[in-house]
mmCIF file with all atom_site columns, C-alpha atoms in Angstrom:
data_model
loop_
_atom_site.group_PDB
_atom_site.id
_atom_site.type_symbol
_atom_site.label_atom_id
_atom_site.label_alt_id
_atom_site.label_comp_id
_atom_site.label_asym_id
_atom_site.label_entity_id
_atom_site.label_seq_id
_atom_site.pdbx_PDB_ins_code
_atom_site.Cartn_x
_atom_site.Cartn_y
_atom_site.Cartn_z
_atom_site.occupancy
_atom_site.B_iso_or_equiv
_atom_site.pdbx_formal_charge
_atom_site.auth_seq_id
_atom_site.auth_comp_id
_atom_site.auth_asym_id
_atom_site.auth_atom_id
_atom_site.pdbx_PDB_model_num
ATOM 1   C CA . GLN A 1 1   ? -10.929 -8.754  29.701 1.00 72.00 ? 1   GLN A CA 1
ATOM 2   C CA . VAL A 1 2   ? -7.628  -7.878  28.021 1.00 85.00 ? 2   VAL A CA 1
ATOM 3   C CA . GLN A 1 3   ? -6.124  -4.589  26.895 1.00 93.00 ? 3   GLN A CA 1
ATOM 4   C CA . LEU A 1 4   ? -2.968  -4.582  24.795 1.00 95.00 ? 4   LEU A CA 1
ATOM 5   C CA . VAL A 1 5   ? -0.577  -1.731  24.043 1.00 95.00 ? 5   VAL A CA 1
ATOM 6   C CA . GLU A 1 6   ? 2.225   -2.119  21.508 1.00 97.00 ? 6   GLU A CA 1
ATOM 7   C CA . SER A 1 7   ? 5.378   -0.057  21.340 1.00 97.00 ? 7   SER A CA 1
ATOM 8   C CA . GLY A 1 8   ? 8.757   -0.111  19.643 1.00 97.00 ? 8   GLY A CA 1
ATOM 9   C CA . GLY A 1 9   ? 7.871   0.426   16.015 1.00 98.00 ? 9   GLY A CA 1
ATOM 10  C CA . GLY A 1 10  ? 9.610   2.923   13.810 1.00 98.00 ? 10  GLY A CA 1
ATOM 11  C CA . LEU A 1 11  ? 11.668  3.520   10.699 1.00 98.00 ? 11  LEU A CA 1
ATOM 12  C CA . VAL A 1 12  ? 14.705  1.330   10.113 1.00 98.00 ? 12  VAL A CA 1
ATOM 13  C CA . GLN A 1 13  ? 17.026  0.602   7.205  1.00 98.00 ? 13  GLN A CA 1
ATOM 14  C CA . PRO A 1 14  ? 17.193  -2.829  5.588  1.00 98.00 ? 14  PRO A CA 1
ATOM 15  C CA . GLY A 1 15  ? 19.326  -5.132  7.690  1.00 98.00 ? 15  GLY A CA 1
ATOM 16  C CA . GLY A 1 16  ? 18.496  -3.269  10.865 1.00 98.00 ? 16  GLY A CA 1
ATOM 17  C CA . SER A 1 17  ? 16.728  -4.428  13.998 1.00 98.00 ? 17  SER A CA 1
ATOM 18  C CA . LEU A 1 18  ? 13.770  -3.459  16.143 1.00 98.00 ? 18  LEU A CA 1
ATOM 19  C CA . ARG A 1 19  ? 12.197  -4.905  19.248 1.00 98.00 ? 19  ARG A CA 1
ATOM 20  C CA . LEU A 1 20  ? 8.458   -4.613  19.682 1.00 98.00 ? 20  LEU A CA 1
ATOM 21  C CA . SER A 1 21  ? 6.813   -4.837  23.087 1.00 98.00 ? 21  SER A CA 1
ATOM 22  C CA . CYS A 1 22  ? 3.216   -5.532  23.994 1.00 97.00 ? 22  CYS A CA 1
ATOM 23  C CA . ALA A 1 23  ? 2.040   -4.774  27.508 1.00 95.00 ? 23  ALA A CA 1
ATOM 24  C CA . ALA A 1 24  ? -1.117  -6.575  28.572 1.00 94.00 ? 24  ALA A CA 1
ATOM 25  C CA . SER A 1 25  ? -3.608  -5.782  31.265 1.00 90.00 ? 25  SER A CA 1
ATOM 26  C CA . GLY A 1 26  ? -5.820  -8.291  32.991 1.00 75.00 ? 26  GLY A CA 1
ATOM 27  C CA . ARG A 1 27  ? -5.483  -11.015 35.558 1.00 75.00 ? 27  ARG A CA 1
ATOM 28  C CA . HIS A 1 28  ? -4.694  -14.006 33.426 1.00 79.00 ? 28  HIS A CA 1
ATOM 29  C CA . PHE A 1 29  ? -1.859  -13.099 31.080 1.00 83.00 ? 29  PHE A CA 1
ATOM 30  C CA . SER A 1 30  ? 0.027   -16.261 31.931 1.00 84.00 ? 30  SER A CA 1
ATOM 31  C CA . ILE A 1 31  ? -2.709  -18.497 30.518 1.00 84.00 ? 31  ILE A CA 1
ATOM 32  C CA . ASN A 1 32  ? -3.160  -16.560 27.286 1.00 92.00 ? 32  ASN A CA 1
ATOM 33  C CA . ASN A 1 33  ? -1.661  -17.518 23.998 1.00 95.00 ? 33  ASN A CA 1
ATOM 34  C CA . MET A 1 34  ? 0.004   -14.427 22.523 1.00 96.00 ? 34  MET A CA 1
ATOM 35  C CA . GLY A 1 35  ? 0.876   -13.505 18.993 1.00 97.00 ? 35  GLY A CA 1
ATOM 36  C CA . TRP A 1 36  ? 2.192   -10.859 16.673 1.00 98.00 ? 36  TRP A CA 1
ATOM 37  C CA . TYR A 1 37  ? 0.428   -10.215 13.370 1.00 98.00 ? 37  TYR A CA 1
ATOM 38  C CA . ARG A 1 38  ? 1.101   -7.692  10.681 1.00 98.00 ? 38  ARG A CA 1
ATOM 39  C CA . GLN A 1 39  ? -0.870  -6.025  7.941  1.00 98.00 ? 39  GLN A CA 1
ATOM 40  C CA . ALA A 1 40  ? 0.465   -4.111  4.987  1.00 97.00 ? 40  ALA A CA 1
ATOM 41  C CA . PRO A 1 41  ? -1.743  -1.791  2.898  1.00 93.00 ? 41  PRO A CA 1
ATOM 42  C CA . GLY A 1 42  ? -3.974  -3.778  0.583  1.00 95.00 ? 42  GLY A CA 1
ATOM 43  C CA . LYS A 1 43  ? -3.014  -7.095  2.165  1.00 96.00 ? 43  LYS A CA 1
ATOM 44  C CA . GLN A 1 44  ? -4.604  -9.429  4.683  1.00 96.00 ? 44  GLN A CA 1
ATOM 45  C CA . ARG A 1 45  ? -3.493  -9.492  8.283  1.00 97.00 ? 45  ARG A CA 1
ATOM 46  C CA . GLU A 1 46  ? -1.096  -12.380 8.734  1.00 97.00 ? 46  GLU A CA 1
ATOM 47  C CA . LEU A 1 47  ? 0.603   -14.197 11.558 1.00 97.00 ? 47  LEU A CA 1
ATOM 48  C CA . VAL A 1 48  ? 4.210   -13.253 12.230 1.00 98.00 ? 48  VAL A CA 1
ATOM 49  C CA . ALA A 1 49  ? 4.843   -15.258 15.390 1.00 98.00 ? 49  ALA A CA 1
ATOM 50  C CA . GLY A 1 50  ? 2.887   -16.878 18.170 1.00 97.00 ? 50  GLY A CA 1
ATOM 51  C CA . ILE A 1 51  ? 3.725   -18.194 21.621 1.00 97.00 ? 51  ILE A CA 1
ATOM 52  C CA . THR A 1 52  ? 1.489   -20.366 23.754 1.00 96.00 ? 52  THR A CA 1
ATOM 53  C CA . SER A 1 53  ? 0.974   -20.153 27.489 1.00 94.00 ? 53  SER A CA 1
ATOM 54  C CA . GLY A 1 54  ? 3.394   -23.067 27.726 1.00 93.00 ? 54  GLY A CA 1
ATOM 55  C CA . GLY A 1 55  ? 6.086   -21.355 25.672 1.00 95.00 ? 55  GLY A CA 1
ATOM 56  C CA . THR A 1 56  ? 5.704   -23.171 22.373 1.00 96.00 ? 56  THR A CA 1
ATOM 57  C CA . THR A 1 57  ? 6.487   -20.846 19.464 1.00 97.00 ? 57  THR A CA 1
ATOM 58  C CA . ASN A 1 58  ? 5.280   -20.661 15.901 1.00 97.00 ? 58  ASN A CA 1
ATOM 59  C CA . TYR A 1 59  ? 6.705   -18.502 13.118 1.00 98.00 ? 59  TYR A CA 1
ATOM 60  C CA . ALA A 1 60  ? 5.764   -17.525 9.623  1.00 97.00 ? 60  ALA A CA 1
ATOM 61  C CA . ASP A 1 61  ? 8.223   -19.025 7.155  1.00 98.00 ? 61  ASP A CA 1
ATOM 62  C CA . SER A 1 62  ? 9.139   -15.547 5.978  1.00 97.00 ? 62  SER A CA 1
ATOM 63  C CA . VAL A 1 63  ? 10.547  -14.558 9.382  1.00 98.00 ? 63  VAL A CA 1
ATOM 64  C CA . LYS A 1 64  ? 12.092  -17.782 10.649 1.00 98.00 ? 64  LYS A CA 1
ATOM 65  C CA . GLY A 1 65  ? 15.672  -17.245 11.659 1.00 98.00 ? 65  GLY A CA 1
ATOM 66  C CA . ARG A 1 66  ? 15.215  -13.479 11.795 1.00 98.00 ? 66  ARG A CA 1
ATOM 67  C CA . PHE A 1 67  ? 12.458  -12.852 14.372 1.00 98.00 ? 67  PHE A CA 1
ATOM 68  C CA . THR A 1 68  ? 12.088  -14.163 17.909 1.00 98.00 ? 68  THR A CA 1
ATOM 69  C CA . ILE A 1 69  ? 8.965   -14.029 20.049 1.00 98.00 ? 69  ILE A CA 1
ATOM 70  C CA . SER A 1 70  ? 9.229   -14.238 23.812 1.00 98.00 ? 70  SER A CA 1
ATOM 71  C CA . ARG A 1 71  ? 7.136   -13.492 26.878 1.00 96.00 ? 71  ARG A CA 1
ATOM 72  C CA . ASP A 1 72  ? 7.694   -12.353 30.421 1.00 95.00 ? 72  ASP A CA 1
ATOM 73  C CA . ASN A 1 73  ? 4.718   -13.427 32.469 1.00 92.00 ? 73  ASN A CA 1
ATOM 74  C CA . ALA A 1 74  ? 5.864   -11.507 35.539 1.00 91.00 ? 74  ALA A CA 1
ATOM 75  C CA . LYS A 1 75  ? 5.673   -8.304  33.480 1.00 93.00 ? 75  LYS A CA 1
ATOM 76  C CA . SER A 1 76  ? 2.636   -9.361  31.446 1.00 94.00 ? 76  SER A CA 1
ATOM 77  C CA . THR A 1 77  ? 4.585   -8.483  28.331 1.00 95.00 ? 77  THR A CA 1
ATOM 78  C CA . VAL A 1 78  ? 5.289   -10.188 25.033 1.00 97.00 ? 78  VAL A CA 1
ATOM 79  C CA . TYR A 1 79  ? 8.177   -9.189  22.767 1.00 98.00 ? 79  TYR A CA 1
ATOM 80  C CA . LEU A 1 80  ? 9.120   -9.531  19.145 1.00 98.00 ? 80  LEU A CA 1
ATOM 81  C CA . GLN A 1 81  ? 12.799  -9.167  18.360 1.00 98.00 ? 81  GLN A CA 1
ATOM 82  C CA . MET A 1 82  ? 13.170  -8.428  14.658 1.00 98.00 ? 82  MET A CA 1
ATOM 83  C CA . ASN A 1 83  ? 16.608  -8.737  13.076 1.00 98.00 ? 83  ASN A CA 1
ATOM 84  C CA . ASN A 1 84  ? 17.819  -8.391  9.510  1.00 98.00 ? 84  ASN A CA 1
ATOM 85  C CA . LEU A 1 85  ? 14.726  -6.468  8.561  1.00 98.00 ? 85  LEU A CA 1
ATOM 86  C CA . LYS A 1 86  ? 13.645  -6.348  4.948  1.00 98.00 ? 86  LYS A CA 1
ATOM 87  C CA . PRO A 1 87  ? 11.433  -3.894  3.055  1.00 98.00 ? 87  PRO A CA 1
ATOM 88  C CA . GLU A 1 88  ? 8.756   -6.585  2.805  1.00 97.00 ? 88  GLU A CA 1
ATOM 89  C CA . ASP A 1 89  ? 8.516   -6.529  6.609  1.00 98.00 ? 89  ASP A CA 1
ATOM 90  C CA . THR A 1 90  ? 6.957   -3.067  6.366  1.00 98.00 ? 90  THR A CA 1
ATOM 91  C CA . ALA A 1 91  ? 3.501   -3.218  7.955  1.00 98.00 ? 91  ALA A CA 1
ATOM 92  C CA . VAL A 1 92  ? 1.439   -2.320  10.971 1.00 98.00 ? 92  VAL A CA 1
ATOM 93  C CA . TYR A 1 93  ? 2.222   -4.886  13.648 1.00 98.00 ? 93  TYR A CA 1
ATOM 94  C CA . TYR A 1 94  ? -0.537  -5.956  16.030 1.00 98.00 ? 94  TYR A CA 1
ATOM 95  C CA . CYS A 1 95  ? -0.355  -7.750  19.341 1.00 97.00 ? 95  CYS A CA 1
ATOM 96  C CA . ASN A 1 96  ? -2.915  -10.481 19.885 1.00 97.00 ? 96  ASN A CA 1
ATOM 97  C CA . ALA A 1 97  ? -4.147  -12.340 22.951 1.00 95.00 ? 97  ALA A CA 1
ATOM 98  C CA . ARG A 1 98  ? -6.328  -15.415 22.858 1.00 94.00 ? 98  ARG A CA 1
ATOM 99  C CA . SER A 1 99  ? -7.366  -18.405 24.886 1.00 92.00 ? 99  SER A CA 1
ATOM 100 C CA . SER A 1 100 ? -4.724  -20.977 25.706 1.00 91.00 ? 100 SER A CA 1
ATOM 101 C CA . LEU A 1 101 ? -7.029  -23.484 24.036 1.00 91.00 ? 101 LEU A CA 1
ATOM 102 C CA . ASP A 1 102 ? -6.778  -21.655 20.719 1.00 91.00 ? 102 ASP A CA 1
ATOM 103 C CA . ARG A 1 103 ? -3.730  -22.566 18.680 1.00 85.00 ? 103 ARG A CA 1
ATOM 104 C CA . ASN A 1 104 ? -5.258  -21.875 15.295 1.00 94.00 ? 104 ASN A CA 1
ATOM 105 C CA . TRP A 1 105 ? -2.947  -18.998 14.519 1.00 95.00 ? 105 TRP A CA 1
ATOM 106 C CA . SER A 1 106 ? -4.229  -18.509 10.990 1.00 93.00 ? 106 SER A CA 1
ATOM 107 C CA . VAL A 1 107 ? -7.608  -17.437 12.369 1.00 94.00 ? 107 VAL A CA 1
ATOM 108 C CA . LEU A 1 108 ? -8.017  -13.850 13.515 1.00 95.00 ? 108 LEU A CA 1
ATOM 109 C CA . SER A 1 109 ? -9.579  -14.020 16.968 1.00 94.00 ? 109 SER A CA 1
ATOM 110 C CA . GLY A 1 110 ? -9.225  -12.794 20.517 1.00 94.00 ? 110 GLY A CA 1
ATOM 111 C CA . TYR A 1 111 ? -8.089  -9.341  21.582 1.00 94.00 ? 111 TYR A CA 1
ATOM 112 C CA . TRP A 1 112 ? -5.965  -6.844  19.651 1.00 96.00 ? 112 TRP A CA 1
ATOM 113 C CA . GLY A 1 113 ? -3.759  -3.894  20.354 1.00 97.00 ? 113 GLY A CA 1
ATOM 114 C CA . GLN A 1 114 ? -3.890  -0.647  18.413 1.00 97.00 ? 114 GLN A CA 1
ATOM 115 C CA . GLY A 1 115 ? -0.933  -1.547  16.230 1.00 97.00 ? 115 GLY A CA 1
ATOM 116 C CA . THR A 1 116 ? 2.518   -0.067  15.751 1.00 98.00 ? 116 THR A CA 1
ATOM 117 C CA . GLN A 1 117 ? 4.020   0.925   12.412 1.00 98.00 ? 117 GLN A CA 1
ATOM 118 C CA . VAL A 1 118 ? 7.220   -0.707  11.228 1.00 98.00 ? 118 VAL A CA 1
ATOM 119 C CA . THR A 1 119 ? 8.776   0.774   8.105  1.00 98.00 ? 119 THR A CA 1
ATOM 120 C CA . VAL A 1 120 ? 11.881  -0.740  6.534  1.00 98.00 ? 120 VAL A CA 1
ATOM 121 C CA . SER A 1 121 ? 13.319  1.517   3.869  1.00 97.00 ? 121 SER A CA 1
ATOM 122 C CA . SER A 1 122 ? 16.614  2.863   2.638  1.00 93.00 ? 122 SER A CA 1
#
């Protein structure tokens, strides 16, 4: 139904910025809720940011004011702009697609990309 491919990860110093992209295949991108999750070694996968089909956004408290999620339905792409990165942001970041009816961001569901590594280190 949906295939997701993330890009844009890498190594950055504290205070730096990265922009992640997630390109989605399928016919119905515009009616999917989309999210970014991350998972550090030994930790649970957690929501970073979500955006509904209608454009409503949701952010983890730890990234509010620093990260911005957006989507371009014409390009079937969702983005995560990450500013003022901190070492604790280091994780594998995963793109997620789910039904527009599903706004339970704390639950891991739907379709997932392969992940892209973000490392924040001096």
